[in-house]
Amino acid sequence: MINDIEKVYYSEETLRSIVQRLGKQISEDYKGKNLLLVSVLKGSVIFMADLMRAITVPCAIDFMCVSSYKNKTESSGVVKIIKDLDIDLQGYDVLIVEDILDSGKTLSYLKKILLSRNPKSIKICTLLDKPERRAVDDIFADYSGAEVPDEFVVGYGLDYDEKYRNLPFIGVLKREIYEK
Protein backbone atom coordinates (compact mmCIF):
# COMPACT_ATOMS: atom_id res chain seq x y z
CA MET A 1 0.00 0.00 0.00
CA ILE A 2 2.70 2.47 0.96
CA ASN A 3 4.32 2.03 -2.46
CA ASP A 4 1.09 3.28 -4.06
CA ILE A 5 1.42 6.67 -2.33
CA GLU A 6 3.06 9.49 -4.26
CA LYS A 7 3.45 11.83 -1.26
CA VAL A 8 2.12 12.38 2.23
CA TYR A 9 0.06 15.54 2.76
CA TYR A 10 -0.83 15.19 6.42
CA SER A 11 1.10 13.00 8.85
CA GLU A 12 -0.39 11.16 11.81
CA GLU A 13 0.86 13.91 14.14
CA THR A 14 -0.62 16.66 11.98
CA LEU A 15 -3.97 14.86 11.83
CA ARG A 16 -3.97 14.48 15.61
CA SER A 17 -3.38 18.23 15.95
CA ILE A 18 -6.16 19.05 13.46
CA VAL A 19 -8.63 16.83 15.32
CA GLN A 20 -7.71 18.37 18.69
CA ARG A 21 -8.21 21.89 17.27
CA LEU A 22 -11.61 20.99 15.80
CA GLY A 23 -12.69 19.18 18.97
CA LYS A 24 -11.81 22.20 21.10
CA GLN A 25 -13.72 24.62 18.84
CA ILE A 26 -16.78 22.36 18.59
CA SER A 27 -16.77 21.91 22.39
CA GLU A 28 -16.79 25.68 22.88
CA ASP A 29 -19.50 26.27 20.26
CA TYR A 30 -21.81 23.51 21.48
CA LYS A 31 -21.68 24.17 25.25
CA GLY A 32 -25.20 23.78 26.59
CA LYS A 33 -26.54 22.46 23.30
CA ASN A 34 -27.94 19.07 22.36
CA LEU A 35 -25.17 17.92 20.01
CA LEU A 36 -25.64 15.00 17.65
CA LEU A 37 -22.68 13.96 15.52
CA VAL A 38 -23.76 12.32 12.27
CA SER A 39 -20.99 10.35 10.62
CA VAL A 40 -21.22 9.88 6.88
CA LEU A 41 -19.96 6.34 6.33
CA LYS A 42 -17.63 4.87 5.43
CA GLY A 43 -14.97 7.51 4.91
CA SER A 44 -15.52 9.54 8.06
CA VAL A 45 -15.48 6.69 10.58
CA ILE A 46 -11.84 7.12 11.68
CA PHE A 47 -12.14 10.91 11.81
CA MET A 48 -15.43 10.64 13.72
CA ALA A 49 -13.96 8.26 16.30
CA ASP A 50 -11.03 10.59 16.98
CA LEU A 51 -13.15 13.75 16.85
CA MET A 52 -15.76 12.56 19.34
CA ARG A 53 -12.97 11.75 21.81
CA ALA A 54 -11.63 15.29 21.36
CA ILE A 55 -15.04 16.85 22.12
CA THR A 56 -15.51 17.62 25.80
CA VAL A 57 -19.26 18.34 25.86
CA PRO A 58 -21.97 15.66 25.89
CA CYS A 59 -22.88 14.39 22.45
CA ALA A 60 -24.86 11.62 20.82
CA ILE A 61 -23.76 9.89 17.63
CA ASP A 62 -25.46 8.28 14.68
CA PHE A 63 -24.42 7.05 11.26
CA MET A 64 -25.61 7.39 7.69
CA CYS A 65 -24.27 5.61 4.67
CA VAL A 66 -24.82 7.20 1.29
CA SER A 67 -23.42 6.52 -2.14
CA SER A 68 -23.01 8.91 -5.03
CA TYR A 69 -20.07 7.51 -6.93
CA LYS A 70 -20.91 6.30 -10.42
CA ASN A 71 -17.33 5.21 -10.89
CA LYS A 72 -14.58 4.96 -8.34
CA THR A 73 -13.22 8.51 -8.49
CA GLU A 74 -15.99 11.02 -9.21
CA SER A 75 -19.39 11.75 -7.69
CA SER A 76 -22.42 11.35 -9.94
CA GLY A 77 -24.51 13.75 -7.87
CA VAL A 78 -27.25 11.10 -7.60
CA VAL A 79 -27.33 10.13 -3.94
CA LYS A 80 -28.59 6.81 -2.68
CA ILE A 81 -29.19 6.33 1.07
CA ILE A 82 -27.84 2.93 2.01
CA LYS A 83 -28.22 3.29 5.81
CA ASP A 84 -30.42 5.97 7.35
CA LEU A 85 -30.23 7.47 10.82
CA ASP A 86 -31.74 5.69 13.80
CA ILE A 87 -32.27 8.87 15.87
CA ASP A 88 -35.11 11.38 15.40
CA LEU A 89 -33.38 14.73 14.74
CA GLN A 90 -36.00 16.92 16.38
CA GLY A 91 -34.40 18.87 19.24
CA TYR A 92 -30.81 18.12 18.21
CA ASP A 93 -28.07 20.44 17.06
CA VAL A 94 -26.76 18.26 14.24
CA LEU A 95 -23.14 18.29 13.15
CA ILE A 96 -22.54 16.28 9.97
CA VAL A 97 -19.05 14.77 10.17
CA GLU A 98 -17.54 14.14 6.75
CA ASP A 99 -14.12 12.97 5.58
CA ILE A 100 -13.83 15.29 2.58
CA LEU A 101 -15.90 18.10 1.12
CA ASP A 102 -15.29 17.89 -2.62
CA SER A 103 -17.97 18.81 -5.19
CA GLY A 104 -20.50 19.30 -2.38
CA LYS A 105 -23.24 17.49 -4.32
CA THR A 106 -23.67 14.68 -1.80
CA LEU A 107 -23.58 16.99 1.23
CA SER A 108 -26.03 19.42 -0.38
CA TYR A 109 -28.51 16.60 -0.89
CA LEU A 110 -27.88 15.17 2.57
CA LYS A 111 -28.25 18.52 4.31
CA LYS A 112 -31.63 19.13 2.62
CA ILE A 113 -32.89 15.72 3.75
CA LEU A 114 -31.71 16.27 7.33
CA LEU A 115 -33.14 19.81 7.48
CA SER A 116 -36.56 18.39 6.55
CA ARG A 117 -36.39 16.34 9.77
CA ASN A 118 -36.53 19.50 11.93
CA PRO A 119 -33.27 19.60 13.88
CA LYS A 120 -32.59 22.72 15.99
CA SER A 121 -29.59 23.45 13.78
CA ILE A 122 -27.35 21.74 11.27
CA LYS A 123 -23.70 22.37 10.50
CA ILE A 124 -20.91 20.56 8.68
CA CYS A 125 -17.50 19.47 9.95
CA THR A 126 -15.09 18.09 7.38
CA LEU A 127 -11.59 16.81 7.85
CA LEU A 128 -10.54 17.89 4.37
CA ASP A 129 -11.89 20.58 2.07
CA LYS A 130 -11.29 20.77 -1.69
CA PRO A 131 -12.87 24.16 -2.46
CA GLU A 132 -11.60 24.31 -6.05
CA ARG A 133 -13.81 21.29 -6.89
CA ARG A 134 -17.02 22.75 -5.45
CA ALA A 135 -19.92 22.31 -7.89
CA VAL A 136 -22.72 23.67 -5.67
CA ASP A 137 -23.02 27.11 -4.10
CA ASP A 138 -25.03 26.20 -1.00
CA ILE A 139 -22.47 24.04 0.79
CA PHE A 140 -19.50 25.05 2.89
CA ALA A 141 -17.76 23.64 5.94
CA ASP A 142 -18.56 25.30 9.25
CA TYR A 143 -15.54 23.43 10.64
CA SER A 144 -12.71 22.46 8.32
CA GLY A 145 -9.58 20.58 9.28
CA ALA A 146 -7.41 21.39 6.28
CA GLU A 147 -7.56 22.15 2.58
CA VAL A 148 -6.23 19.83 -0.09
CA PRO A 149 -5.62 20.60 -3.74
CA ASP A 150 -7.37 18.74 -6.52
CA GLU A 151 -5.47 15.48 -6.14
CA PHE A 152 -6.74 12.01 -5.27
CA VAL A 153 -6.11 11.56 -1.55
CA VAL A 154 -6.43 8.41 0.54
CA GLY A 155 -5.80 7.29 4.10
CA TYR A 156 -7.31 7.99 7.52
CA GLY A 157 -10.65 6.65 6.28
CA LEU A 158 -10.50 7.86 2.69
CA ASP A 159 -10.32 5.11 0.12
CA TYR A 160 -9.90 4.10 -3.45
CA ASP A 161 -11.84 0.96 -4.32
CA GLU A 162 -12.24 0.19 -0.56
CA LYS A 163 -8.47 0.16 -0.03
CA TYR A 164 -6.09 2.53 1.82
CA ARG A 165 -8.61 3.55 4.53
CA ASN A 166 -6.34 2.10 7.20
CA LEU A 167 -3.32 4.27 6.38
CA PRO A 168 -2.63 6.49 9.43
CA PHE A 169 -1.91 9.57 7.26
CA ILE A 170 -3.44 11.41 4.29
CA GLY A 171 -1.49 10.84 1.10
CA VAL A 172 -1.81 11.31 -2.64
CA LEU A 173 -2.48 8.11 -4.55
CA LYS A 174 -0.26 7.56 -7.56
CA ARG A 175 -2.20 8.31 -10.74
CA GLU A 176 -1.37 4.95 -12.34
CA ILE A 177 -3.27 3.18 -9.54
CA TYR A 178 -6.65 4.76 -10.26
CA GLU A 179 -6.26 5.28 -14.00
CA LYS A 180 -5.82 1.58 -14.77
GROMACS .gro file of C-alpha atoms in nm:
model
  180
    1MET     CA    1   0.000   0.000   0.000
    2ILE     CA    2   0.270   0.247   0.096
    3ASN     CA    3   0.432   0.203  -0.246
    4ASP     CA    4   0.109   0.328  -0.406
    5ILE     CA    5   0.142   0.667  -0.233
    6GLU     CA    6   0.306   0.949  -0.426
    7LYS     CA    7   0.345   1.183  -0.126
    8VAL     CA    8   0.212   1.238   0.223
    9TYR     CA    9   0.006   1.554   0.276
   10TYR     CA   10  -0.083   1.519   0.642
   11SER     CA   11   0.110   1.300   0.885
   12GLU     CA   12  -0.039   1.116   1.181
   13GLU     CA   13   0.086   1.391   1.414
   14THR     CA   14  -0.062   1.666   1.198
   15LEU     CA   15  -0.397   1.486   1.183
   16ARG     CA   16  -0.397   1.448   1.561
   17SER     CA   17  -0.338   1.823   1.595
   18ILE     CA   18  -0.616   1.905   1.346
   19VAL     CA   19  -0.863   1.683   1.532
   20GLN     CA   20  -0.771   1.837   1.869
   21ARG     CA   21  -0.821   2.189   1.727
   22LEU     CA   22  -1.161   2.099   1.580
   23GLY     CA   23  -1.269   1.918   1.897
   24LYS     CA   24  -1.181   2.220   2.110
   25GLN     CA   25  -1.372   2.462   1.884
   26ILE     CA   26  -1.678   2.236   1.859
   27SER     CA   27  -1.677   2.191   2.239
   28GLU     CA   28  -1.679   2.568   2.288
   29ASP     CA   29  -1.950   2.627   2.026
   30TYR     CA   30  -2.181   2.351   2.148
   31LYS     CA   31  -2.168   2.417   2.525
   32GLY     CA   32  -2.520   2.378   2.659
   33LYS     CA   33  -2.654   2.246   2.330
   34ASN     CA   34  -2.794   1.907   2.236
   35LEU     CA   35  -2.517   1.792   2.001
   36LEU     CA   36  -2.564   1.500   1.765
   37LEU     CA   37  -2.268   1.396   1.552
   38VAL     CA   38  -2.376   1.232   1.227
   39SER     CA   39  -2.099   1.035   1.062
   40VAL     CA   40  -2.122   0.988   0.688
   41LEU     CA   41  -1.996   0.634   0.633
   42LYS     CA   42  -1.763   0.487   0.543
   43GLY     CA   43  -1.497   0.751   0.491
   44SER     CA   44  -1.552   0.954   0.806
   45VAL     CA   45  -1.548   0.669   1.058
   46ILE     CA   46  -1.184   0.712   1.168
   47PHE     CA   47  -1.214   1.091   1.181
   48MET     CA   48  -1.543   1.064   1.372
   49ALA     CA   49  -1.396   0.826   1.630
   50ASP     CA   50  -1.103   1.059   1.698
   51LEU     CA   51  -1.315   1.375   1.685
   52MET     CA   52  -1.576   1.256   1.934
   53ARG     CA   53  -1.297   1.175   2.181
   54ALA     CA   54  -1.163   1.529   2.136
   55ILE     CA   55  -1.504   1.685   2.212
   56THR     CA   56  -1.551   1.762   2.580
   57VAL     CA   57  -1.926   1.834   2.586
   58PRO     CA   58  -2.197   1.566   2.589
   59CYS     CA   59  -2.288   1.439   2.245
   60ALA     CA   60  -2.486   1.162   2.082
   61ILE     CA   61  -2.376   0.989   1.763
   62ASP     CA   62  -2.546   0.828   1.468
   63PHE     CA   63  -2.442   0.705   1.126
   64MET     CA   64  -2.561   0.739   0.769
   65CYS     CA   65  -2.427   0.561   0.467
   66VAL     CA   66  -2.482   0.720   0.129
   67SER     CA   67  -2.342   0.652  -0.214
   68SER     CA   68  -2.301   0.891  -0.503
   69TYR     CA   69  -2.007   0.751  -0.693
   70LYS     CA   70  -2.091   0.630  -1.042
   71ASN     CA   71  -1.733   0.521  -1.089
   72LYS     CA   72  -1.458   0.496  -0.834
   73THR     CA   73  -1.322   0.851  -0.849
   74GLU     CA   74  -1.599   1.102  -0.921
   75SER     CA   75  -1.939   1.175  -0.769
   76SER     CA   76  -2.242   1.135  -0.994
   77GLY     CA   77  -2.451   1.375  -0.787
   78VAL     CA   78  -2.725   1.110  -0.760
   79VAL     CA   79  -2.733   1.013  -0.394
   80LYS     CA   80  -2.859   0.681  -0.268
   81ILE     CA   81  -2.919   0.633   0.107
   82ILE     CA   82  -2.784   0.293   0.201
   83LYS     CA   83  -2.822   0.329   0.581
   84ASP     CA   84  -3.042   0.597   0.735
   85LEU     CA   85  -3.023   0.747   1.082
   86ASP     CA   86  -3.174   0.569   1.380
   87ILE     CA   87  -3.227   0.887   1.587
   88ASP     CA   88  -3.511   1.138   1.540
   89LEU     CA   89  -3.338   1.473   1.474
   90GLN     CA   90  -3.600   1.692   1.638
   91GLY     CA   91  -3.440   1.887   1.924
   92TYR     CA   92  -3.081   1.812   1.821
   93ASP     CA   93  -2.807   2.044   1.706
   94VAL     CA   94  -2.676   1.826   1.424
   95LEU     CA   95  -2.314   1.829   1.315
   96ILE     CA   96  -2.254   1.628   0.997
   97VAL     CA   97  -1.905   1.477   1.017
   98GLU     CA   98  -1.754   1.414   0.675
   99ASP     CA   99  -1.412   1.297   0.558
  100ILE     CA  100  -1.383   1.529   0.258
  101LEU     CA  101  -1.590   1.810   0.112
  102ASP     CA  102  -1.529   1.789  -0.262
  103SER     CA  103  -1.797   1.881  -0.519
  104GLY     CA  104  -2.050   1.930  -0.238
  105LYS     CA  105  -2.324   1.749  -0.432
  106THR     CA  106  -2.367   1.468  -0.180
  107LEU     CA  107  -2.358   1.699   0.123
  108SER     CA  108  -2.603   1.942  -0.038
  109TYR     CA  109  -2.851   1.660  -0.089
  110LEU     CA  110  -2.788   1.517   0.257
  111LYS     CA  111  -2.825   1.852   0.431
  112LYS     CA  112  -3.163   1.913   0.262
  113ILE     CA  113  -3.289   1.572   0.375
  114LEU     CA  114  -3.171   1.627   0.733
  115LEU     CA  115  -3.314   1.981   0.748
  116SER     CA  116  -3.656   1.839   0.655
  117ARG     CA  117  -3.639   1.634   0.977
  118ASN     CA  118  -3.653   1.950   1.193
  119PRO     CA  119  -3.327   1.960   1.388
  120LYS     CA  120  -3.259   2.272   1.599
  121SER     CA  121  -2.959   2.345   1.378
  122ILE     CA  122  -2.735   2.174   1.127
  123LYS     CA  123  -2.370   2.237   1.050
  124ILE     CA  124  -2.091   2.056   0.868
  125CYS     CA  125  -1.750   1.947   0.995
  126THR     CA  126  -1.509   1.809   0.738
  127LEU     CA  127  -1.159   1.681   0.785
  128LEU     CA  128  -1.054   1.789   0.437
  129ASP     CA  129  -1.189   2.058   0.207
  130LYS     CA  130  -1.129   2.077  -0.169
  131PRO     CA  131  -1.287   2.416  -0.246
  132GLU     CA  132  -1.160   2.431  -0.605
  133ARG     CA  133  -1.381   2.129  -0.689
  134ARG     CA  134  -1.702   2.275  -0.545
  135ALA     CA  135  -1.992   2.231  -0.789
  136VAL     CA  136  -2.272   2.367  -0.567
  137ASP     CA  137  -2.302   2.711  -0.410
  138ASP     CA  138  -2.503   2.620  -0.100
  139ILE     CA  139  -2.247   2.404   0.079
  140PHE     CA  140  -1.950   2.505   0.289
  141ALA     CA  141  -1.776   2.364   0.594
  142ASP     CA  142  -1.856   2.530   0.925
  143TYR     CA  143  -1.554   2.343   1.064
  144SER     CA  144  -1.271   2.246   0.832
  145GLY     CA  145  -0.958   2.058   0.928
  146ALA     CA  146  -0.741   2.139   0.628
  147GLU     CA  147  -0.756   2.215   0.258
  148VAL     CA  148  -0.623   1.983  -0.009
  149PRO     CA  149  -0.562   2.060  -0.374
  150ASP     CA  150  -0.737   1.874  -0.652
  151GLU     CA  151  -0.547   1.548  -0.614
  152PHE     CA  152  -0.674   1.201  -0.527
  153VAL     CA  153  -0.611   1.156  -0.155
  154VAL     CA  154  -0.643   0.841   0.054
  155GLY     CA  155  -0.580   0.729   0.410
  156TYR     CA  156  -0.731   0.799   0.752
  157GLY     CA  157  -1.065   0.665   0.628
  158LEU     CA  158  -1.050   0.786   0.269
  159ASP     CA  159  -1.032   0.511   0.012
  160TYR     CA  160  -0.990   0.410  -0.345
  161ASP     CA  161  -1.184   0.096  -0.432
  162GLU     CA  162  -1.224   0.019  -0.056
  163LYS     CA  163  -0.847   0.016  -0.003
  164TYR     CA  164  -0.609   0.253   0.182
  165ARG     CA  165  -0.861   0.355   0.453
  166ASN     CA  166  -0.634   0.210   0.720
  167LEU     CA  167  -0.332   0.427   0.638
  168PRO     CA  168  -0.263   0.649   0.943
  169PHE     CA  169  -0.191   0.957   0.726
  170ILE     CA  170  -0.344   1.141   0.429
  171GLY     CA  171  -0.149   1.084   0.110
  172VAL     CA  172  -0.181   1.131  -0.264
  173LEU     CA  173  -0.248   0.811  -0.455
  174LYS     CA  174  -0.026   0.756  -0.756
  175ARG     CA  175  -0.220   0.831  -1.074
  176GLU     CA  176  -0.137   0.495  -1.234
  177ILE     CA  177  -0.327   0.318  -0.954
  178TYR     CA  178  -0.665   0.476  -1.026
  179GLU     CA  179  -0.626   0.528  -1.400
  180LYS     CA  180  -0.582   0.158  -1.477
   0.00000   0.00000   0.00000
